[in-house]
């Protein structure tokens, strides 16, 4: 999604340095990390020299790493009570957690309510089954299977968000249902991206573009005074046309959800990772959805929400939200947009 930005290929960290632009003293730099949120984190920014940019990139990495450990559902970390710790104690004990977990879960509750349950971080029991079948299907395609519906329905009995008990006074989270588990994948990366971006802004950092696994947040504009120019991925990966649109962003977020990222094939049918809470199956309304708004956490949540509902319902929801725009790619590749989306479109493609 980074327009005209080279990506280097280190297994852990890489930085690409470019020459000064025009008469500006600031130079453009690029850094990449591969150890956070099981995805690629990219930072493009302007600084007076390599040392200054390295410090910015290091600060961003270190702050993101805190969120990465707190929101992890698979791994334990010394001295850290994270989402996995909460899941491990479901039906047993409340878990004392960092405020960053409580704040994220409060936003998750608001997203659950505003989207009529289309974003539900308490869907872990269902999503784990799909994750297991998808992983096996990718490793051994010849034996790939779709989870039995009776198994999914049984797991869905343990997804009641009201059983996620957050006690702010004692800083604890407790899952009342012992069969429940949290999966914060629909919100965590976007929420963490937003919080780190705000932290950088508070430090006076400007002219930085941050992408955490495609959750993109512009911190200000480019050093030459122009907005960041971002391409939106074509969900048809076999097409010679790699992007389907280009947007201008100034301090805004862009998040896309699609069926082309994490999926496996069963009997010639693609089964992706975005599961509709109602059907318990991968949503089939669209190939991709993109959200533009100020807050990356909300962009992340809403991209999942409207991927899981019809265009008409999704459009009504987006039009009712101030400062939020969307683009939908239908199965036949038709593109539809919300009423204010055009204002962000770059017309020099």
GROMACS .gro file of C-alpha atoms in nm:
model
  349
    1UNK     CA    1   0.000   0.000   0.000
    2UNK     CA    2   0.297   0.232   0.031
    3UNK     CA    3   0.321   0.414  -0.300
    4UNK     CA    4   0.671   0.416  -0.451
    5UNK     CA    5   0.826   0.269  -0.137
    6UNK     CA    6   1.082  -0.009  -0.155
    7UNK     CA    7   1.057  -0.297   0.089
    8UNK     CA    8   1.373  -0.468   0.205
    9UNK     CA    9   1.386  -0.829   0.315
   10UNK     CA   10   1.560  -0.886   0.646
   11UNK     CA   11   1.418  -1.158   0.868
   12UNK     CA   12   1.382  -0.916   1.157
   13UNK     CA   13   1.459  -0.553   1.086
   14UNK     CA   14   1.551  -0.357   0.777
   15UNK     CA   15   1.585   0.009   0.692
   16UNK     CA   16   1.611   0.172   0.352
   17UNK     CA   17   1.753   0.523   0.336
   18UNK     CA   18   1.684   0.768   0.056
   19UNK     CA   19   1.830   1.101  -0.051
   20UNK     CA   20   1.701   1.444   0.048
   21UNK     CA   21   1.391   1.558  -0.138
   22UNK     CA   22   1.409   1.887  -0.326
   23UNK     CA   23   1.516   2.180  -0.115
   24UNK     CA   24   1.398   2.014   0.205
   25UNK     CA   25   1.661   1.937   0.466
   26UNK     CA   26   1.467   1.635   0.587
   27UNK     CA   27   1.537   1.302   0.424
   28UNK     CA   28   1.295   1.019   0.362
   29UNK     CA   29   1.360   0.691   0.540
   30UNK     CA   30   1.194   0.351   0.562
   31UNK     CA   31   1.210   0.087   0.834
   32UNK     CA   32   1.052  -0.256   0.857
   33UNK     CA   33   0.991  -0.499   1.144
   34UNK     CA   34   0.874  -0.859   1.118
   35UNK     CA   35   0.837  -0.954   1.485
   36UNK     CA   36   0.516  -0.775   1.586
   37UNK     CA   37   0.155  -0.898   1.563
   38UNK     CA   38   0.266  -1.183   1.333
   39UNK     CA   39   0.281  -0.942   1.044
   40UNK     CA   40   0.494  -0.678   0.875
   41UNK     CA   41   0.525  -0.336   1.037
   42UNK     CA   42   0.646  -0.059   0.807
   43UNK     CA   43   0.746   0.296   0.893
   44UNK     CA   44   0.807   0.567   0.635
   45UNK     CA   45   0.913   0.905   0.763
   46UNK     CA   46   1.121   1.215   0.728
   47UNK     CA   47   1.408   1.315   0.954
   48UNK     CA   48   1.721   1.527   0.945
   49UNK     CA   49   1.947   1.223   0.951
   50UNK     CA   50   1.965   0.848   0.992
   51UNK     CA   51   2.016   0.869   1.368
   52UNK     CA   52   1.705   1.079   1.424
   53UNK     CA   53   1.489   0.844   1.216
   54UNK     CA   54   1.635   0.536   1.383
   55UNK     CA   55   1.530   0.676   1.720
   56UNK     CA   56   1.176   0.740   1.593
   57UNK     CA   57   1.153   0.389   1.446
   58UNK     CA   58   1.291   0.235   1.766
   59UNK     CA   59   1.041   0.424   1.981
   60UNK     CA   60   0.753   0.308   1.760
   61UNK     CA   61   0.877  -0.050   1.766
   62UNK     CA   62   0.919  -0.057   2.143
   63UNK     CA   63   0.572   0.085   2.209
   64UNK     CA   64   0.410  -0.152   1.962
   65UNK     CA   65   0.592  -0.443   2.123
   66UNK     CA   66   0.417  -0.370   2.454
   67UNK     CA   67   0.077  -0.394   2.283
   68UNK     CA   68   0.188  -0.702   2.090
   69UNK     CA   69   0.265  -0.890   2.411
   70UNK     CA   70  -0.048  -0.770   2.591
   71UNK     CA   71  -0.287  -0.863   2.309
   72UNK     CA   72  -0.125  -1.198   2.221
   73UNK     CA   73  -0.361  -1.495   2.243
   74UNK     CA   74  -0.101  -1.765   2.173
   75UNK     CA   75   0.211  -1.690   2.380
   76UNK     CA   76   0.309  -1.621   2.741
   77UNK     CA   77   0.560  -1.354   2.843
   78UNK     CA   78   0.747  -1.327   3.171
   79UNK     CA   79   0.573  -1.086   3.406
   80UNK     CA   80   0.291  -1.011   3.160
   81UNK     CA   81  -0.076  -1.091   3.205
   82UNK     CA   82  -0.214  -1.081   2.853
   83UNK     CA   83  -0.518  -1.196   2.656
   84UNK     CA   84  -0.390  -1.554   2.667
   85UNK     CA   85  -0.370  -1.528   3.048
   86UNK     CA   86  -0.734  -1.415   3.056
   87UNK     CA   87  -0.836  -1.707   2.831
   88UNK     CA   88  -0.640  -1.956   3.040
   89UNK     CA   89  -0.833  -1.842   3.347
   90UNK     CA   90  -1.181  -1.851   3.191
   91UNK     CA   91  -1.435  -1.965   3.449
   92UNK     CA   92  -1.164  -1.976   3.715
   93UNK     CA   93  -1.027  -1.640   3.828
   94UNK     CA   94  -1.031  -1.271   3.738
   95UNK     CA   95  -0.696  -1.163   3.595
   96UNK     CA   96  -0.529  -0.838   3.692
   97UNK     CA   97  -0.426  -0.666   3.369
   98UNK     CA   98  -0.263  -0.355   3.229
   99UNK     CA   99  -0.490  -0.058   3.158
  100UNK     CA  100  -0.409  -0.100   2.788
  101UNK     CA  101  -0.609  -0.423   2.787
  102UNK     CA  102  -0.902  -0.267   2.972
  103UNK     CA  103  -0.914   0.032   2.739
  104UNK     CA  104  -0.905  -0.191   2.431
  105UNK     CA  105  -1.184  -0.412   2.567
  106UNK     CA  106  -1.395  -0.105   2.643
  107UNK     CA  107  -1.360  -0.002   2.280
  108UNK     CA  108  -1.438  -0.360   2.176
  109UNK     CA  109  -1.761  -0.343   2.378
  110UNK     CA  110  -1.857  -0.017   2.208
  111UNK     CA  111  -1.780  -0.170   1.868
  112UNK     CA  112  -1.991  -0.475   1.953
  113UNK     CA  113  -2.286  -0.254   2.040
  114UNK     CA  114  -2.252  -0.015   1.745
  115UNK     CA  115  -2.219  -0.296   1.491
  116UNK     CA  116  -2.497  -0.512   1.635
  117UNK     CA  117  -2.252  -0.788   1.721
  118UNK     CA  118  -2.079  -0.802   1.383
  119UNK     CA  119  -1.753  -0.735   1.570
  120UNK     CA  120  -1.729  -0.966   1.871
  121UNK     CA  121  -1.394  -1.028   2.040
  122UNK     CA  122  -1.562  -1.305   2.244
  123UNK     CA  123  -1.581  -1.521   1.928
  124UNK     CA  124  -1.256  -1.697   2.014
  125UNK     CA  125  -1.412  -2.042   2.052
  126UNK     CA  126  -1.545  -2.028   1.695
  127UNK     CA  127  -1.242  -1.858   1.544
  128UNK     CA  128  -1.007  -2.112   1.702
  129UNK     CA  129  -1.185  -2.394   1.517
  130UNK     CA  130  -1.153  -2.211   1.186
  131UNK     CA  131  -0.788  -2.129   1.260
  132UNK     CA  132  -0.716  -2.496   1.330
  133UNK     CA  133  -0.886  -2.619   1.012
  134UNK     CA  134  -0.727  -2.342   0.803
  135UNK     CA  135  -0.378  -2.419   0.936
  136UNK     CA  136  -0.418  -2.791   0.861
  137UNK     CA  137  -0.568  -2.712   0.522
  138UNK     CA  138  -0.270  -2.497   0.428
  139UNK     CA  139  -0.016  -2.752   0.555
  140UNK     CA  140  -0.184  -3.051   0.385
  141UNK     CA  141  -0.413  -2.919   0.107
  142UNK     CA  142  -0.507  -3.268  -0.008
  143UNK     CA  143  -0.686  -3.335   0.324
  144UNK     CA  144  -0.835  -2.985   0.373
  145UNK     CA  145  -1.182  -2.981   0.529
  146UNK     CA  146  -1.450  -2.734   0.635
  147UNK     CA  147  -1.538  -2.743   1.007
  148UNK     CA  148  -1.863  -2.932   1.078
  149UNK     CA  149  -2.150  -2.691   1.142
  150UNK     CA  150  -2.257  -2.874   1.459
  151UNK     CA  151  -1.908  -2.817   1.601
  152UNK     CA  152  -1.923  -2.446   1.512
  153UNK     CA  153  -2.272  -2.409   1.661
  154UNK     CA  154  -2.159  -2.570   1.986
  155UNK     CA  155  -1.864  -2.328   2.006
  156UNK     CA  156  -2.097  -2.036   1.930
  157UNK     CA  157  -2.284  -2.104   2.252
  158UNK     CA  158  -1.979  -1.962   2.431
  159UNK     CA  159  -1.954  -1.623   2.261
  160UNK     CA  160  -2.181  -1.409   2.479
  161UNK     CA  161  -1.997  -1.078   2.518
  162UNK     CA  162  -2.193  -0.998   2.836
  163UNK     CA  163  -1.990  -1.271   3.009
  164UNK     CA  164  -1.671  -1.069   2.962
  165UNK     CA  165  -1.651  -0.896   3.301
  166UNK     CA  166  -1.424  -0.592   3.313
  167UNK     CA  167  -1.372  -0.447   3.659
  168UNK     CA  168  -1.196  -0.113   3.620
  169UNK     CA  169  -1.174  -0.051   3.993
  170UNK     CA  170  -0.969  -0.366   4.048
  171UNK     CA  171  -0.814  -0.365   3.697
  172UNK     CA  172  -0.929  -0.719   3.629
  173UNK     CA  173  -1.091  -0.909   3.343
  174UNK     CA  174  -1.288  -1.228   3.400
  175UNK     CA  175  -1.457  -1.462   3.153
  176UNK     CA  176  -1.760  -1.610   3.331
  177UNK     CA  177  -1.798  -1.890   3.078
  178UNK     CA  178  -1.518  -2.149   3.117
  179UNK     CA  179  -1.554  -2.241   2.747
  180UNK     CA  180  -1.518  -1.881   2.630
  181UNK     CA  181  -1.203  -1.729   2.483
  182UNK     CA  182  -1.115  -1.385   2.351
  183UNK     CA  183  -0.978  -1.325   2.003
  184UNK     CA  184  -0.903  -0.955   1.955
  185UNK     CA  185  -0.777  -0.984   1.597
  186UNK     CA  186  -1.050  -0.759   1.458
  187UNK     CA  187  -0.941  -0.467   1.674
  188UNK     CA  188  -0.599  -0.517   1.835
  189UNK     CA  189  -0.364  -0.414   1.552
  190UNK     CA  190  -0.567  -0.108   1.463
  191UNK     CA  191  -0.611  -0.007   1.825
  192UNK     CA  192  -0.239  -0.046   1.898
  193UNK     CA  193  -0.150   0.145   1.583
  194UNK     CA  194  -0.373   0.433   1.687
  195UNK     CA  195  -0.238   0.452   2.041
  196UNK     CA  196   0.124   0.453   1.923
  197UNK     CA  197   0.045   0.715   1.660
  198UNK     CA  198  -0.111   0.939   1.926
  199UNK     CA  199   0.194   0.886   2.145
  200UNK     CA  200   0.421   0.999   1.861
  201UNK     CA  201   0.202   1.303   1.795
  202UNK     CA  202   0.222   1.396   2.164
  203UNK     CA  203   0.601   1.391   2.133
  204UNK     CA  204   0.586   1.632   1.841
  205UNK     CA  205   0.668   1.368   1.580
  206UNK     CA  206   0.528   1.451   1.236
  207UNK     CA  207   0.569   1.335   0.876
  208UNK     CA  208   0.545   0.962   0.953
  209UNK     CA  209   0.339   0.690   0.789
  210UNK     CA  210   0.285   0.381   1.005
  211UNK     CA  211   0.153   0.048   0.879
  212UNK     CA  212   0.099  -0.252   1.106
  213UNK     CA  213  -0.008  -0.541   0.888
  214UNK     CA  214  -0.196  -0.305   0.658
  215UNK     CA  215  -0.349  -0.100   0.939
  216UNK     CA  216  -0.222   0.232   0.808
  217UNK     CA  217  -0.213   0.554   1.009
  218UNK     CA  218  -0.073   0.880   0.873
  219UNK     CA  219   0.096   1.093   1.138
  220UNK     CA  220   0.068   1.431   0.970
  221UNK     CA  221   0.166   1.479   0.607
  222UNK     CA  222   0.484   1.439   0.405
  223UNK     CA  223   0.771   1.679   0.466
  224UNK     CA  224   0.710   1.842   0.128
  225UNK     CA  225   0.367   1.956   0.247
  226UNK     CA  226   0.173   1.703   0.041
  227UNK     CA  227  -0.057   1.431   0.180
  228UNK     CA  228   0.055   1.071   0.185
  229UNK     CA  229  -0.046   0.885  -0.132
  230UNK     CA  230  -0.165   0.529  -0.065
  231UNK     CA  231  -0.268   0.252  -0.300
  232UNK     CA  232  -0.550   0.011  -0.212
  233UNK     CA  233  -0.466  -0.351  -0.287
  234UNK     CA  234  -0.652  -0.523  -0.568
  235UNK     CA  235  -0.819  -0.830  -0.408
  236UNK     CA  236  -0.765  -1.013  -0.738
  237UNK     CA  237  -0.402  -1.109  -0.682
  238UNK     CA  238  -0.379  -1.266  -1.029
  239UNK     CA  239  -0.456  -0.936  -1.199
  240UNK     CA  240  -0.176  -0.729  -1.355
  241UNK     CA  241  -0.345  -0.430  -1.194
  242UNK     CA  242  -0.202  -0.435  -0.841
  243UNK     CA  243  -0.411  -0.152  -0.696
  244UNK     CA  244  -0.772  -0.049  -0.748
  245UNK     CA  245  -0.759   0.303  -0.607
  246UNK     CA  246  -0.524   0.563  -0.463
  247UNK     CA  247  -0.608   0.788  -0.169
  248UNK     CA  248  -0.458   1.103  -0.017
  249UNK     CA  249  -0.425   1.085   0.361
  250UNK     CA  250  -0.344   1.364   0.607
  251UNK     CA  251  -0.352   1.236   0.966
  252UNK     CA  252  -0.609   0.971   0.876
  253UNK     CA  253  -0.622   0.590   0.882
  254UNK     CA  254  -0.683   0.340   0.605
  255UNK     CA  255  -0.767  -0.023   0.685
  256UNK     CA  256  -0.875  -0.292   0.440
  257UNK     CA  257  -1.023  -0.635   0.502
  258UNK     CA  258  -1.044  -0.897   0.229
  259UNK     CA  259  -1.073  -1.261   0.133
  260UNK     CA  260  -0.731  -1.266  -0.032
  261UNK     CA  261  -0.500  -1.262   0.271
  262UNK     CA  262  -0.557  -1.561   0.501
  263UNK     CA  263  -0.748  -1.844   0.339
  264UNK     CA  264  -0.737  -2.206   0.232
  265UNK     CA  265  -0.904  -2.408  -0.043
  266UNK     CA  266  -1.149  -2.697   0.000
  267UNK     CA  267  -1.287  -2.863  -0.314
  268UNK     CA  268  -1.200  -2.557  -0.517
  269UNK     CA  269  -1.374  -2.314  -0.278
  270UNK     CA  270  -1.181  -2.041  -0.095
  271UNK     CA  271  -1.247  -2.013   0.281
  272UNK     CA  272  -1.103  -1.694   0.428
  273UNK     CA  273  -1.055  -1.582   0.789
  274UNK     CA  274  -1.334  -1.324   0.834
  275UNK     CA  275  -1.614  -1.521   0.998
  276UNK     CA  276  -1.972  -1.392   1.010
  277UNK     CA  277  -2.100  -1.424   1.371
  278UNK     CA  278  -2.446  -1.513   1.239
  279UNK     CA  279  -2.367  -1.781   0.978
  280UNK     CA  280  -2.041  -1.892   1.149
  281UNK     CA  281  -1.897  -1.913   0.797
  282UNK     CA  282  -1.663  -1.684   0.603
  283UNK     CA  283  -1.865  -1.382   0.493
  284UNK     CA  284  -1.945  -1.390   0.121
  285UNK     CA  285  -2.077  -1.040   0.053
  286UNK     CA  286  -1.751  -0.888  -0.079
  287UNK     CA  287  -1.396  -0.947  -0.198
  288UNK     CA  288  -1.268  -0.652   0.005
  289UNK     CA  289  -1.373  -0.356   0.217
  290UNK     CA  290  -1.169  -0.044   0.297
  291UNK     CA  291  -1.236   0.212   0.569
  292UNK     CA  292  -1.103   0.567   0.593
  293UNK     CA  293  -1.136   0.752   0.923
  294UNK     CA  294  -0.925   0.932   1.181
  295UNK     CA  295  -0.899   0.646   1.434
  296UNK     CA  296  -0.716   0.332   1.322
  297UNK     CA  297  -0.884   0.120   1.589
  298UNK     CA  298  -1.226   0.207   1.458
  299UNK     CA  299  -1.111   0.165   1.098
  300UNK     CA  300  -0.998  -0.188   1.188
  301UNK     CA  301  -1.322  -0.275   1.365
  302UNK     CA  302  -1.548  -0.126   1.099
  303UNK     CA  303  -1.367  -0.296   0.811
  304UNK     CA  304  -1.454  -0.629   0.974
  305UNK     CA  305  -1.807  -0.523   1.065
  306UNK     CA  306  -1.922  -0.411   0.722
  307UNK     CA  307  -1.744  -0.705   0.557
  308UNK     CA  308  -1.992  -0.914   0.758
  309UNK     CA  309  -2.307  -0.736   0.641
  310UNK     CA  310  -2.484  -0.652   0.318
  311UNK     CA  311  -2.383  -0.342   0.123
  312UNK     CA  312  -2.714  -0.174   0.206
  313UNK     CA  313  -2.676  -0.228   0.580
  314UNK     CA  314  -2.309  -0.139   0.575
  315UNK     CA  315  -2.369   0.179   0.378
  316UNK     CA  316  -2.642   0.286   0.621
  317UNK     CA  317  -2.406   0.232   0.914
  318UNK     CA  318  -2.119   0.424   0.753
  319UNK     CA  319  -2.339   0.713   0.642
  320UNK     CA  320  -2.461   0.746   1.000
  321UNK     CA  321  -2.104   0.789   1.129
  322UNK     CA  322  -1.932   1.125   1.113
  323UNK     CA  323  -1.586   1.126   0.956
  324UNK     CA  324  -1.600   0.766   0.831
  325UNK     CA  325  -1.597   0.660   0.465
  326UNK     CA  326  -1.584   0.321   0.296
  327UNK     CA  327  -1.522   0.139  -0.029
  328UNK     CA  328  -1.665  -0.205  -0.113
  329UNK     CA  329  -1.539  -0.448  -0.379
  330UNK     CA  330  -1.822  -0.684  -0.472
  331UNK     CA  331  -1.766  -1.046  -0.587
  332UNK     CA  332  -1.802  -0.936  -0.952
  333UNK     CA  333  -1.532  -0.667  -0.892
  334UNK     CA  334  -1.786  -0.384  -0.893
  335UNK     CA  335  -1.671  -0.100  -0.668
  336UNK     CA  336  -1.911   0.099  -0.450
  337UNK     CA  337  -1.827   0.387  -0.217
  338UNK     CA  338  -1.987   0.595   0.058
  339UNK     CA  339  -2.096   0.951  -0.013
  340UNK     CA  340  -1.786   1.127   0.121
  341UNK     CA  341  -1.525   0.881  -0.005
  342UNK     CA  342  -1.447   1.081  -0.320
  343UNK     CA  343  -1.290   1.361  -0.113
  344UNK     CA  344  -0.996   1.130  -0.027
  345UNK     CA  345  -0.939   0.995  -0.377
  346UNK     CA  346  -0.619   1.089  -0.560
  347UNK     CA  347  -0.701   1.185  -0.917
  348UNK     CA  348  -0.343   1.175  -1.049
  349UNK     CA  349  -0.325   0.796  -1.072
   0.00000   0.00000   0.00000
